[in-house]
Short mmCIF file of C-alpha atoms and ligand atoms in Angstrom, two decimals:
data_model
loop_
_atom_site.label_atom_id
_atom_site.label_comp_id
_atom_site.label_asym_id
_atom_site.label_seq_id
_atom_site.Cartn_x
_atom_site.Cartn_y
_atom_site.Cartn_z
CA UNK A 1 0.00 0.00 0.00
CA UNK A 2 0.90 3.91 -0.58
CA UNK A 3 1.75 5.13 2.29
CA UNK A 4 2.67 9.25 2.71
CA UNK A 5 5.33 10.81 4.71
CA UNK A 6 2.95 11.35 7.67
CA UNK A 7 1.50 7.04 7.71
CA UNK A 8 5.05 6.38 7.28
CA UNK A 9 6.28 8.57 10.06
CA UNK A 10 3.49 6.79 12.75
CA UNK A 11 4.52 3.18 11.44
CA UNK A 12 7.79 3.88 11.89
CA UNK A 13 6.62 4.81 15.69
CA UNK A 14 7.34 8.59 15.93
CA UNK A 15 4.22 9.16 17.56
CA UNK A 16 4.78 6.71 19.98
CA UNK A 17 3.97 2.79 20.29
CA UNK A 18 -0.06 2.86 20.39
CA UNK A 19 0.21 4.88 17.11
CA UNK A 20 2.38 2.51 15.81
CA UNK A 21 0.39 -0.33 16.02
CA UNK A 22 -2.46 1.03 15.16
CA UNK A 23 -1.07 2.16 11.65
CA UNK A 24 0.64 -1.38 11.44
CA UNK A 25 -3.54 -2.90 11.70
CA UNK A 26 -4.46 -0.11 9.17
CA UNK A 27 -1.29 -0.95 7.15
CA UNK A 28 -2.39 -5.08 6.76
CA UNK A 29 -6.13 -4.99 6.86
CA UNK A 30 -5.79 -2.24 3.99
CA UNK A 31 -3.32 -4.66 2.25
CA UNK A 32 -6.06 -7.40 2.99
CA UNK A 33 -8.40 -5.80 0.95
CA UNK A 34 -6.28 -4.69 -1.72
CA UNK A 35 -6.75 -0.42 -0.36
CA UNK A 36 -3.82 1.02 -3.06
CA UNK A 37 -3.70 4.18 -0.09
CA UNK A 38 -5.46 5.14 3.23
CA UNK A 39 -7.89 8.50 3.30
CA UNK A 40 -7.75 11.02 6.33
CA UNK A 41 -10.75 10.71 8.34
CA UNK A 42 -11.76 13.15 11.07
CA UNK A 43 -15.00 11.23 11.93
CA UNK A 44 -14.62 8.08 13.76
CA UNK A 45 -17.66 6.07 15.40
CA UNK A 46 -16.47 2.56 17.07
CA UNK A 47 -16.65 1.16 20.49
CA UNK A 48 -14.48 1.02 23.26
CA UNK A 49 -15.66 -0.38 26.58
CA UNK A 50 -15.98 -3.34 28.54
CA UNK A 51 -19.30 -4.07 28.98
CA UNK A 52 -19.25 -7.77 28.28
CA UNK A 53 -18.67 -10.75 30.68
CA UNK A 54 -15.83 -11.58 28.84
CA UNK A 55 -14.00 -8.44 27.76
CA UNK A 56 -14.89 -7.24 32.14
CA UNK A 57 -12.85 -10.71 33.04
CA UNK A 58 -10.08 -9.62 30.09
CA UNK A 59 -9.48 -6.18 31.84
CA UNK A 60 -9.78 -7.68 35.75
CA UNK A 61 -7.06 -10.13 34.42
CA UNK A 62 -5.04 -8.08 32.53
CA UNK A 63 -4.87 -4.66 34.62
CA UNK A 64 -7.44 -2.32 33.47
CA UNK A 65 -8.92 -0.50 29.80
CA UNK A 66 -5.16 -0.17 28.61
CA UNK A 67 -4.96 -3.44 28.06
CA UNK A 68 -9.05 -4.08 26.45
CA UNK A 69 -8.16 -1.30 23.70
CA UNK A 70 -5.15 -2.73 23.07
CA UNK A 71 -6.31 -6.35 22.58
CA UNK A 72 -9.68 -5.65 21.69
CA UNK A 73 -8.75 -2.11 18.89
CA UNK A 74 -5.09 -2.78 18.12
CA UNK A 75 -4.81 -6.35 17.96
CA UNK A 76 -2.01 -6.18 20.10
CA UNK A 77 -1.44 -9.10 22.96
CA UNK A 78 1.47 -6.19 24.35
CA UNK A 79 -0.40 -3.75 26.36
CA UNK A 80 0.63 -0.52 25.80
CA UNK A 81 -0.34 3.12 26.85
CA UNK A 82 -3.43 4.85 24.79
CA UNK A 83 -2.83 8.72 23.96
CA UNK A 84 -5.68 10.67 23.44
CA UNK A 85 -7.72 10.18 20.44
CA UNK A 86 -6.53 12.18 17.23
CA UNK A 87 -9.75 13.01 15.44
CA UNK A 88 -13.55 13.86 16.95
CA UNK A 89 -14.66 9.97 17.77
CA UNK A 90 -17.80 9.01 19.16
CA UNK A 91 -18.70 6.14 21.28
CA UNK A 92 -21.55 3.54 19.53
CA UNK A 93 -23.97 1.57 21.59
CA UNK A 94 -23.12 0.24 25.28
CA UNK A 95 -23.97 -2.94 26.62
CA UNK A 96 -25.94 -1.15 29.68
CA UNK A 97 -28.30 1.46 30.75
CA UNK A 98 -26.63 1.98 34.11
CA UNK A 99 -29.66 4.25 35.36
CA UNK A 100 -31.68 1.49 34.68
CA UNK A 101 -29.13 -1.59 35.92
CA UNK A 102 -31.57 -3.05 38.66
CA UNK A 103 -34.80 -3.42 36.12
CA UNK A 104 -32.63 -4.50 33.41
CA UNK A 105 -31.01 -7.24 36.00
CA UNK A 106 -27.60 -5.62 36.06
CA UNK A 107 -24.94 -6.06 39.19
CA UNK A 108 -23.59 -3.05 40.99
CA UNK A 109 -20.10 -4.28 39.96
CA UNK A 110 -21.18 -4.37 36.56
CA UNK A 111 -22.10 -0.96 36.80
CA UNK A 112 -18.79 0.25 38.36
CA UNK A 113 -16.67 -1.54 35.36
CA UNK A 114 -18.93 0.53 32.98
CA UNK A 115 -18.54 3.82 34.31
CA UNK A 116 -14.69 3.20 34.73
CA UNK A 117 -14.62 2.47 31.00
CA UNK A 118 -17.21 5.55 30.68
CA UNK A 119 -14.46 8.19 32.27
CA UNK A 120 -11.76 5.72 30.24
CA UNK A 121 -13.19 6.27 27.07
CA UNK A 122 -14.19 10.62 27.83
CA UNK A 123 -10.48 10.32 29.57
CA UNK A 124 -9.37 9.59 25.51
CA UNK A 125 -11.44 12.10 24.19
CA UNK A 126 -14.28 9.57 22.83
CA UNK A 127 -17.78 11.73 22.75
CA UNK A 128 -19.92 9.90 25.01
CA UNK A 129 -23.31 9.90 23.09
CA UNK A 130 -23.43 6.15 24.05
CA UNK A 131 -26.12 5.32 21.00
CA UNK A 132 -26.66 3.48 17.24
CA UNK A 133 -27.77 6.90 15.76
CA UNK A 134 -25.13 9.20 16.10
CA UNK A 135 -26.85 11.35 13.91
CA UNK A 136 -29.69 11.81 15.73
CA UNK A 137 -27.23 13.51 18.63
CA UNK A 138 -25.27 16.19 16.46
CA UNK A 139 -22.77 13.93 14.81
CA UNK A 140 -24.16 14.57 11.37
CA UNK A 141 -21.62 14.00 9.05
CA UNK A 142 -21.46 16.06 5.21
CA UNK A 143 -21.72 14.80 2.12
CA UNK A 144 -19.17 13.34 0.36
CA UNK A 145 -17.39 13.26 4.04
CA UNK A 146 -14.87 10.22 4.59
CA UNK A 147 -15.74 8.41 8.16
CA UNK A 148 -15.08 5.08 9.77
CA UNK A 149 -18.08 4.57 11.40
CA UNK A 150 -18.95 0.75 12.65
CA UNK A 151 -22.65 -0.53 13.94
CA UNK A 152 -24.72 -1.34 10.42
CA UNK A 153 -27.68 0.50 10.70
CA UNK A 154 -25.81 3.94 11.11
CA UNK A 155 -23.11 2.54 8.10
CA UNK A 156 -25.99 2.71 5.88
CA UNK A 157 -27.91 5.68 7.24
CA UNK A 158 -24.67 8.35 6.57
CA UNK A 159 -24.05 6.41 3.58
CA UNK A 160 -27.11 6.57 1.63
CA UNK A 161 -29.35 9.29 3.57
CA UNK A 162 -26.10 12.06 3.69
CA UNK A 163 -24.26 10.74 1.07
CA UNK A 164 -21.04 10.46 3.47
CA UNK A 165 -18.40 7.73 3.01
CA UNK A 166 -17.96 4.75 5.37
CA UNK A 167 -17.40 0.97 5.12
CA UNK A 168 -18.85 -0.81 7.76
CA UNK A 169 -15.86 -0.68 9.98
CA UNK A 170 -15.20 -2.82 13.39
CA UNK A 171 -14.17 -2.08 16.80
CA UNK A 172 -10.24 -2.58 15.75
CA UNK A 173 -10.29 -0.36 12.58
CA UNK A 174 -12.57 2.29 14.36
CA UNK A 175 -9.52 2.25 17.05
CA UNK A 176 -7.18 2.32 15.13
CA UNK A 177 -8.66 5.18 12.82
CA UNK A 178 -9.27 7.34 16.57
CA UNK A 179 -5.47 7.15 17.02
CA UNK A 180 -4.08 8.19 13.73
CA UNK A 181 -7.26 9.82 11.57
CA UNK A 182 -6.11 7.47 8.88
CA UNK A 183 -8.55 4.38 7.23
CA UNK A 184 -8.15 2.27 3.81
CA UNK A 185 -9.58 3.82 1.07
CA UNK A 186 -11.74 0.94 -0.57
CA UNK A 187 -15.17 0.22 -0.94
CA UNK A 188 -17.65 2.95 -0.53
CA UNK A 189 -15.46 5.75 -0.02
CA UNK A 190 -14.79 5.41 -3.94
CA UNK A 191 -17.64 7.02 -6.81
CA UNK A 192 -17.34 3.62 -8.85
CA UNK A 193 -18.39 1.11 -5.58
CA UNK A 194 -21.01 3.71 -4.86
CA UNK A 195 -23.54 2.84 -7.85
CA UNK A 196 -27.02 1.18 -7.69
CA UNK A 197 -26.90 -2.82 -8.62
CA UNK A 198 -30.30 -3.54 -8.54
CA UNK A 199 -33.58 -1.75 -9.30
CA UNK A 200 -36.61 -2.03 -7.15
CA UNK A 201 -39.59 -0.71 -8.52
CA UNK A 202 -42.36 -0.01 -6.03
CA UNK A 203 -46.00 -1.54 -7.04
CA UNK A 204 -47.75 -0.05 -4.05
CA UNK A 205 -47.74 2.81 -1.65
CA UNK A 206 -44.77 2.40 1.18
CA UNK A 207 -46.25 5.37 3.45
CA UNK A 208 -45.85 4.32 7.45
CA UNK A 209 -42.66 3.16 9.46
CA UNK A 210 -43.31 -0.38 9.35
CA UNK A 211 -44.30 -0.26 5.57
CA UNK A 212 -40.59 0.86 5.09
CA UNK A 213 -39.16 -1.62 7.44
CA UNK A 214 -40.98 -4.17 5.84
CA UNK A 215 -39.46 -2.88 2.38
CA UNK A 216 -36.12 -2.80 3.81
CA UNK A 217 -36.25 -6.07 4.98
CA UNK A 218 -37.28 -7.29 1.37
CA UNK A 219 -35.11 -5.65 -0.32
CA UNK A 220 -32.52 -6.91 2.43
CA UNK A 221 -32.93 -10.53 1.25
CA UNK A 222 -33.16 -9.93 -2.04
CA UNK A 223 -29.76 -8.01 -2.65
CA UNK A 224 -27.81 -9.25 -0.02
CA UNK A 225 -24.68 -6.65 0.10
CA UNK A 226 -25.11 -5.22 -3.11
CA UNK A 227 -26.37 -1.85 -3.23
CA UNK A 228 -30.52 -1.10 -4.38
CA UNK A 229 -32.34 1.43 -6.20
CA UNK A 230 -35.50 1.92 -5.05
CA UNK A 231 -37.71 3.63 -7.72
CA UNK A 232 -41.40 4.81 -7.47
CA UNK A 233 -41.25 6.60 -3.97
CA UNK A 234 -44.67 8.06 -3.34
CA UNK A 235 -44.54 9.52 0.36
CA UNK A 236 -41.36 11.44 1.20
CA UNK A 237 -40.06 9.35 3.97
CA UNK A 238 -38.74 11.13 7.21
CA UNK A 239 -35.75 9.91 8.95
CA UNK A 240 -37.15 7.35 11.42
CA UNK A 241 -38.68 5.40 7.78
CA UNK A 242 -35.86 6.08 6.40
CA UNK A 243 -34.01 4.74 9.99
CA UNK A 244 -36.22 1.58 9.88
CA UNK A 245 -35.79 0.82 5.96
CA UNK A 246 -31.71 1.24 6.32
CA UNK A 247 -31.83 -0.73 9.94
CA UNK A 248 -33.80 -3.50 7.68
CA UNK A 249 -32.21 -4.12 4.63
CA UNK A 250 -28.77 -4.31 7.10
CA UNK A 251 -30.17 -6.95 8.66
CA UNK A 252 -32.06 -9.43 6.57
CA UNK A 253 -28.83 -8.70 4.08
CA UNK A 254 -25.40 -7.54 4.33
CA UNK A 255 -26.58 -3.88 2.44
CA UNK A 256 -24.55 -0.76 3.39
CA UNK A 257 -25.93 1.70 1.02
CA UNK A 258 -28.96 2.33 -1.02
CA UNK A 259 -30.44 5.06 -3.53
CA UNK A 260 -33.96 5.93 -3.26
CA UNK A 261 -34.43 7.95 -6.60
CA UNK A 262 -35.27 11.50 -6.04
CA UNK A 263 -34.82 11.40 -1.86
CA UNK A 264 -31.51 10.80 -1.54
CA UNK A 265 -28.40 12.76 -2.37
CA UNK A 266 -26.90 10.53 -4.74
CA UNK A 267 -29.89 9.70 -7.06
CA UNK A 268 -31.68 12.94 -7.97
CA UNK A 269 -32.20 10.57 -10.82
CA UNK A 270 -32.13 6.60 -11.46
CA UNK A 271 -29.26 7.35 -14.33
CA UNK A 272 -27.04 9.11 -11.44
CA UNK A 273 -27.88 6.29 -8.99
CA UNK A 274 -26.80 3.85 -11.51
CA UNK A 275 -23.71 5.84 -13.46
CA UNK A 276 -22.50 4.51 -16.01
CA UNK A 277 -23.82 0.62 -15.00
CA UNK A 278 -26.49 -1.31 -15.66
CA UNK A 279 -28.58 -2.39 -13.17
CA UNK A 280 -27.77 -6.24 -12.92
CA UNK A 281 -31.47 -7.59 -12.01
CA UNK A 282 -34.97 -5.55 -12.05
CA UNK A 283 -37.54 -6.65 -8.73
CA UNK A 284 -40.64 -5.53 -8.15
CA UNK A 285 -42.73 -5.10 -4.57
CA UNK A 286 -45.83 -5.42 -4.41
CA UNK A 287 -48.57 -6.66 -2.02
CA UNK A 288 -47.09 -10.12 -2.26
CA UNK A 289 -43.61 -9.28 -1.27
CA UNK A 290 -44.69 -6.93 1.26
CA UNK A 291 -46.84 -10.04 3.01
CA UNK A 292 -43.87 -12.16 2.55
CA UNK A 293 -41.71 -9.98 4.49
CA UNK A 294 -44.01 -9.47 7.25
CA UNK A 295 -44.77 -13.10 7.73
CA UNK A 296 -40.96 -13.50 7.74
CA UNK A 297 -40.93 -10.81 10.92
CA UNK A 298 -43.64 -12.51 12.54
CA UNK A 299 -42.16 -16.28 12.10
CA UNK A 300 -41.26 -16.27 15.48
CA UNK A 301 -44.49 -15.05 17.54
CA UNK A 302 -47.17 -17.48 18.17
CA UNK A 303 -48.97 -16.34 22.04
CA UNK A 304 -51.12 -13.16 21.84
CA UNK A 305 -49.88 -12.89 25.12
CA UNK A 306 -47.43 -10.10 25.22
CA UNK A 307 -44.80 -9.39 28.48
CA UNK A 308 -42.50 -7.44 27.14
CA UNK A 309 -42.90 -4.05 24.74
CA UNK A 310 -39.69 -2.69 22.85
CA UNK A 311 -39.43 0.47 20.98
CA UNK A 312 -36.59 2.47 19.85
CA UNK A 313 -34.30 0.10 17.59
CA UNK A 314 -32.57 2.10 16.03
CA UNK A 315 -32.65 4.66 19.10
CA UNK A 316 -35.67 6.53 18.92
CA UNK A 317 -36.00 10.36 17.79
CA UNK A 318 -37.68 12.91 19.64
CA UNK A 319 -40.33 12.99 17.22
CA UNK A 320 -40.81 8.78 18.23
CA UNK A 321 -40.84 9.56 21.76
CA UNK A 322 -43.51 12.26 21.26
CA UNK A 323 -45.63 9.95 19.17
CA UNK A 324 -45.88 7.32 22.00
CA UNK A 325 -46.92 10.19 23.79
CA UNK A 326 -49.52 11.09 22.41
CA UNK A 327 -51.08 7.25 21.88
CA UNK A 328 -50.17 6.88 25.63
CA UNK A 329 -51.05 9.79 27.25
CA UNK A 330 -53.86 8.98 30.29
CA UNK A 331 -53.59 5.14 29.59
CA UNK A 332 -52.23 2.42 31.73
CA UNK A 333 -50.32 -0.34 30.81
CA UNK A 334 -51.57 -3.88 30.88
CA UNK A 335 -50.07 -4.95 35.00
CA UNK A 336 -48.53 -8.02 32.76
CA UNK A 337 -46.96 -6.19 30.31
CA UNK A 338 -43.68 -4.13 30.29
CA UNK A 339 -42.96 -1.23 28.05
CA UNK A 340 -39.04 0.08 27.58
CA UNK A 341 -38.08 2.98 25.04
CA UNK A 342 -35.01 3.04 23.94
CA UNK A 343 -32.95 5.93 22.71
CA UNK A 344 -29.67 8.31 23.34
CA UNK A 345 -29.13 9.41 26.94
CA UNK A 346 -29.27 13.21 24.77
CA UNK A 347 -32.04 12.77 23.77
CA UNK A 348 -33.94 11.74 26.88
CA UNK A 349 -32.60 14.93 27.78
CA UNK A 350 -35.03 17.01 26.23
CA UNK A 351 -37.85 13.95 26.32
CA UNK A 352 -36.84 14.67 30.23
CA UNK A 353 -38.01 18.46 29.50
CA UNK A 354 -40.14 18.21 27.47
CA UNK A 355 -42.42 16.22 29.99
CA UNK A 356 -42.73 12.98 27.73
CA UNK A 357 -40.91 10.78 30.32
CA UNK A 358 -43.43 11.68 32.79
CA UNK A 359 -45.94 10.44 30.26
CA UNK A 360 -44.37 7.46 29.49
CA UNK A 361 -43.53 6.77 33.52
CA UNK A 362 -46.95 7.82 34.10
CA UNK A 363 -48.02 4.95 32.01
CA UNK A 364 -45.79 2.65 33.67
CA UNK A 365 -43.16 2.60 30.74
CA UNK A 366 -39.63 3.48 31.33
CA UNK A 367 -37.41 5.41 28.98
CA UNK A 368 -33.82 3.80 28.72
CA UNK A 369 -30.52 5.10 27.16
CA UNK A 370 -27.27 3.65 25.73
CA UNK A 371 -28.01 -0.16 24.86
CA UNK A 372 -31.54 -2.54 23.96
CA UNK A 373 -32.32 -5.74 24.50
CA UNK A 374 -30.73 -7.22 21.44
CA UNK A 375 -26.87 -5.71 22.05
CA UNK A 376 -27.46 -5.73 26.11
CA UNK A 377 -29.51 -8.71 26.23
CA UNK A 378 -31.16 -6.95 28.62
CA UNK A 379 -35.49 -8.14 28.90
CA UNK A 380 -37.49 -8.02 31.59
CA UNK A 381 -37.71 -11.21 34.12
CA UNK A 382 -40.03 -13.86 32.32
CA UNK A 383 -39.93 -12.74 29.57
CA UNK A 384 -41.71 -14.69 26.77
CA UNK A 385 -43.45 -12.90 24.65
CA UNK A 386 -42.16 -9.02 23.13
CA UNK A 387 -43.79 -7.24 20.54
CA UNK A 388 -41.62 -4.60 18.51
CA UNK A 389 -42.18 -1.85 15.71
CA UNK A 390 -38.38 -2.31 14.46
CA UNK A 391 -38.06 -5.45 11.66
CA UNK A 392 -34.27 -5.12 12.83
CA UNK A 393 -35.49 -6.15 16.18
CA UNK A 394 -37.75 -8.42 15.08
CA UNK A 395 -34.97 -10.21 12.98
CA UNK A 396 -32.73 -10.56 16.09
CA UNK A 397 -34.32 -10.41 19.49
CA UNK A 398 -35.89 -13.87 19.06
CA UNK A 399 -32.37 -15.59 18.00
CA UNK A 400 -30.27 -13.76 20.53
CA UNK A 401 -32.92 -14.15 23.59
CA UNK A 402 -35.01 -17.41 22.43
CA UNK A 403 -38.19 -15.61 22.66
CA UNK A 404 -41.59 -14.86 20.46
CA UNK A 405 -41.65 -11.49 18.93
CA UNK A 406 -44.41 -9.65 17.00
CA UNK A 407 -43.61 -6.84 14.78
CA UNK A 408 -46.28 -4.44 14.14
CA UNK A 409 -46.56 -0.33 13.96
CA UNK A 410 -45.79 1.54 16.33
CA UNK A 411 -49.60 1.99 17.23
CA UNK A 412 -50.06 -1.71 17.54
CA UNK A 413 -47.18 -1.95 20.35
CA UNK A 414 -48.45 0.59 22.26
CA UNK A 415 -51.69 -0.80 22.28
CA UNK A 416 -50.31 -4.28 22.93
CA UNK A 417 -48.39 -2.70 25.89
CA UNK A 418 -52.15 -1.46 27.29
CA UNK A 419 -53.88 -4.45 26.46
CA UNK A 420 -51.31 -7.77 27.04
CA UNK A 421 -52.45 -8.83 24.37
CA UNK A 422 -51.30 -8.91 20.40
CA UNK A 423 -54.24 -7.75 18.06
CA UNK A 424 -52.14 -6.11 15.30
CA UNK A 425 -52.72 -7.32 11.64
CA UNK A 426 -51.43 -6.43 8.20
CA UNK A 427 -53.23 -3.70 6.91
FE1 F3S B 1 -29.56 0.12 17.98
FE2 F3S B 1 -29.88 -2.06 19.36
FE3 F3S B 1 -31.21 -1.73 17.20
S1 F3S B 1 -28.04 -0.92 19.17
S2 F3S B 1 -29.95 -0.51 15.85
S3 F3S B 1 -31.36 -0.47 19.04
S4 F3S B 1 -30.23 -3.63 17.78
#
């Protein structure tokens, strides 16, 4: 690989040894993947902490978060000293909600190792907005901007909804980026890897949240990691559909970018989505395909009986929170039923302010920040039964947790949250 005067001078340690190594990872995962040269980044999103039974045992063992980030982001059995973090980095999704660590059946000690790798991380200079939607919290990046952001739902939000420039990176690459502003240049941060493959026309109307979840998790399966073009748009989507279609498609296939012609940045028409290629296959969705996809949500859930309620994957917006609101406001939840909201502690924030909390507590919900169930395997006791409005969710909480889970609107959780019971149906 290329290397300038400035990569050569950190491999060749003048910035010390945690520099060092971390150009040394960038140096052989670019070679891995064929990168002729690295681009400067000065937006990093990756993970840190030590959250995890194992990685907790790994620092106990091995004398503290010195050794986790350089294990764990450097690849790099010699612990050495971190510097401070070279470019504005921001800290994904944690394993926790320590305000909430009793309900959510976490330990004290627990607890303590998270907030020592909470003043850790801050100690580095890591932003602590602790959440999957960085920008929902002020970390917007530009378009056209080169980032090394990791957790796939945000990967394909900046990519396709901004028109920034990420791979979807991992917790060693996002380190090693942190330390040196530096990542290969491959993949989607070049024009030519950023065309449409595949054309989706749209038969019918995709107008709600869960219509576009169900879309994205069509389209998901269909294209695997390649990258769609969604033609035929006939409601502008905001960004929670967009959110949900993104969060989708990322998880029933590998995509980390998509056009939607005349929405987003890169496809004010199909021939700029597509350049200069041809698409490879044309698909159409229709009623039938959106059925399919909601019967493969729903494959799990069998019991009407719902325990558990889980909104906000990805985080929830403001604009989420305050739509619970008002189909919750002067109800009470089912006394077998649990409701938890996820979103960014930020954002609770204002929710805080803005009185929704109270309307949610009020309820008998509970608004939680900086993990969900799926990455913090966090449910309420007894848990058997959830219902969620994310297809994401849907597509993971049952493997990860071995429960039932019914995906529905957002209207149809809440309900099922006052109720106990599951009544939602495809519309
Ligand atoms: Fe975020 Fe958890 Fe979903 S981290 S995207 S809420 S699986």
């Amino acid at each position: 690989m290329r290397l300038r005067d400035d990569e050569k001078a950190m491999l060749a340690g003048d910035q010390g040894p945690a520099v060092q190594k971390a150009m040394d990872l960038l140096v052989r995962y670019g070679e891995a993947l064929d990168a002729e040269c690295l681009v400067d980044t000065r937006n990093v999103a990756g993970t840190i902490g030590a959250t995890t039974p194992f990685l907790r045992q790994y620092a106990e063992r091995e004398g503290g978060m010195d050794a986790v980030f350089s294990e764990f982001n450097l690849d790099s059995a010699e612990v050495v000293r971190i510097p401070k973090v070279k470019v504005f980095s921001s800290h994904l999704q944690q394993g926790i909600d320590p305000r909430h660590a009793e309900r959510q059946g976490i330990s004290q000690d627990v607890v303590r190792i998270y907030e020592t790798g909470q003043a850790y991380s801050s100690g580095l200079g890591v932003q602590p907005l602790n959440t999957c939607t960085p920008y929902q919290v002020g970390n917007v990046p530009v378009k056209g901007e080169h980032c090394a952001w990791m957790e796939s739902s945000a990967v394909i939000y900046i990519n396709s909804v901004l028109g920034a420039r990420t791979n979807a990176e991992g917790r060693e690459s996002t380190g090693a980026a942190m330390l040196t502003g530096k990542i290969p240049y491959w993949g989607l941060h070049l024009d030519e890897n950023r065309r449409g493959t595949h054309l989706i026309q749209l038969d019918i109307d995709v107008s709600t949240t869960a219509d576009w979840g169900l879309l994205g998790y069509w389209v998901g399966e269909q294209v695997q990691d390649c990258i769609p073009v969604i033609e035929g748009v006939s409601h502008q989507p905001n960004l929670a559909r967009l959110k949900h279609f993104g969060a989708a498609a990322a998880s029933s296939g590998g995509v980390e970018m998509y056009h939607l012609v005349g929405v987003t940045p890169e496809a004010r028409t199909r021939e700029q989505a597509f350049g200069a290629s041809r698409p490879s296959a044309t698909l159409r969705f229709g009623e039938a395909e959106r059925r399919w996809a909601y019967e493969q949500v729903n494959v799990t859930a069998r019991d009407a009986q719902v325990d558990f309620v889980m909104l906000g994957c990805p985080h929830y917006s403001l604009e989420q929170i305050w739509e619970v609101c008002q189909l919750l406001e002067g109800q009470r939840l089912s006394a077998n039923t649990e409701l938890w909201i996820f979103t960014a502690a930020s954002i609770k924030q204002l929710a805080d302010v803005a009185g929704y909390t109270h309307i949610i507590e009020q309820a008998g919900g509970h608004v939680m920040t900086d993990t969900c169930s799926a990455i913090g395997k966090v449910l309420p006791k007894g848990t058997r039964v959830a219902a969620v409005d994310s297809a994401k969710q849907a597509h993971y909480l049952p493997a990860i947790m071995g429960i039932q889970a019914w995906f529905g609107t957002t209207a149809e959780c809440v309900q099922a949250a006052i109720d106990g019971r599951w009544k939602g149906v495809l519309k």
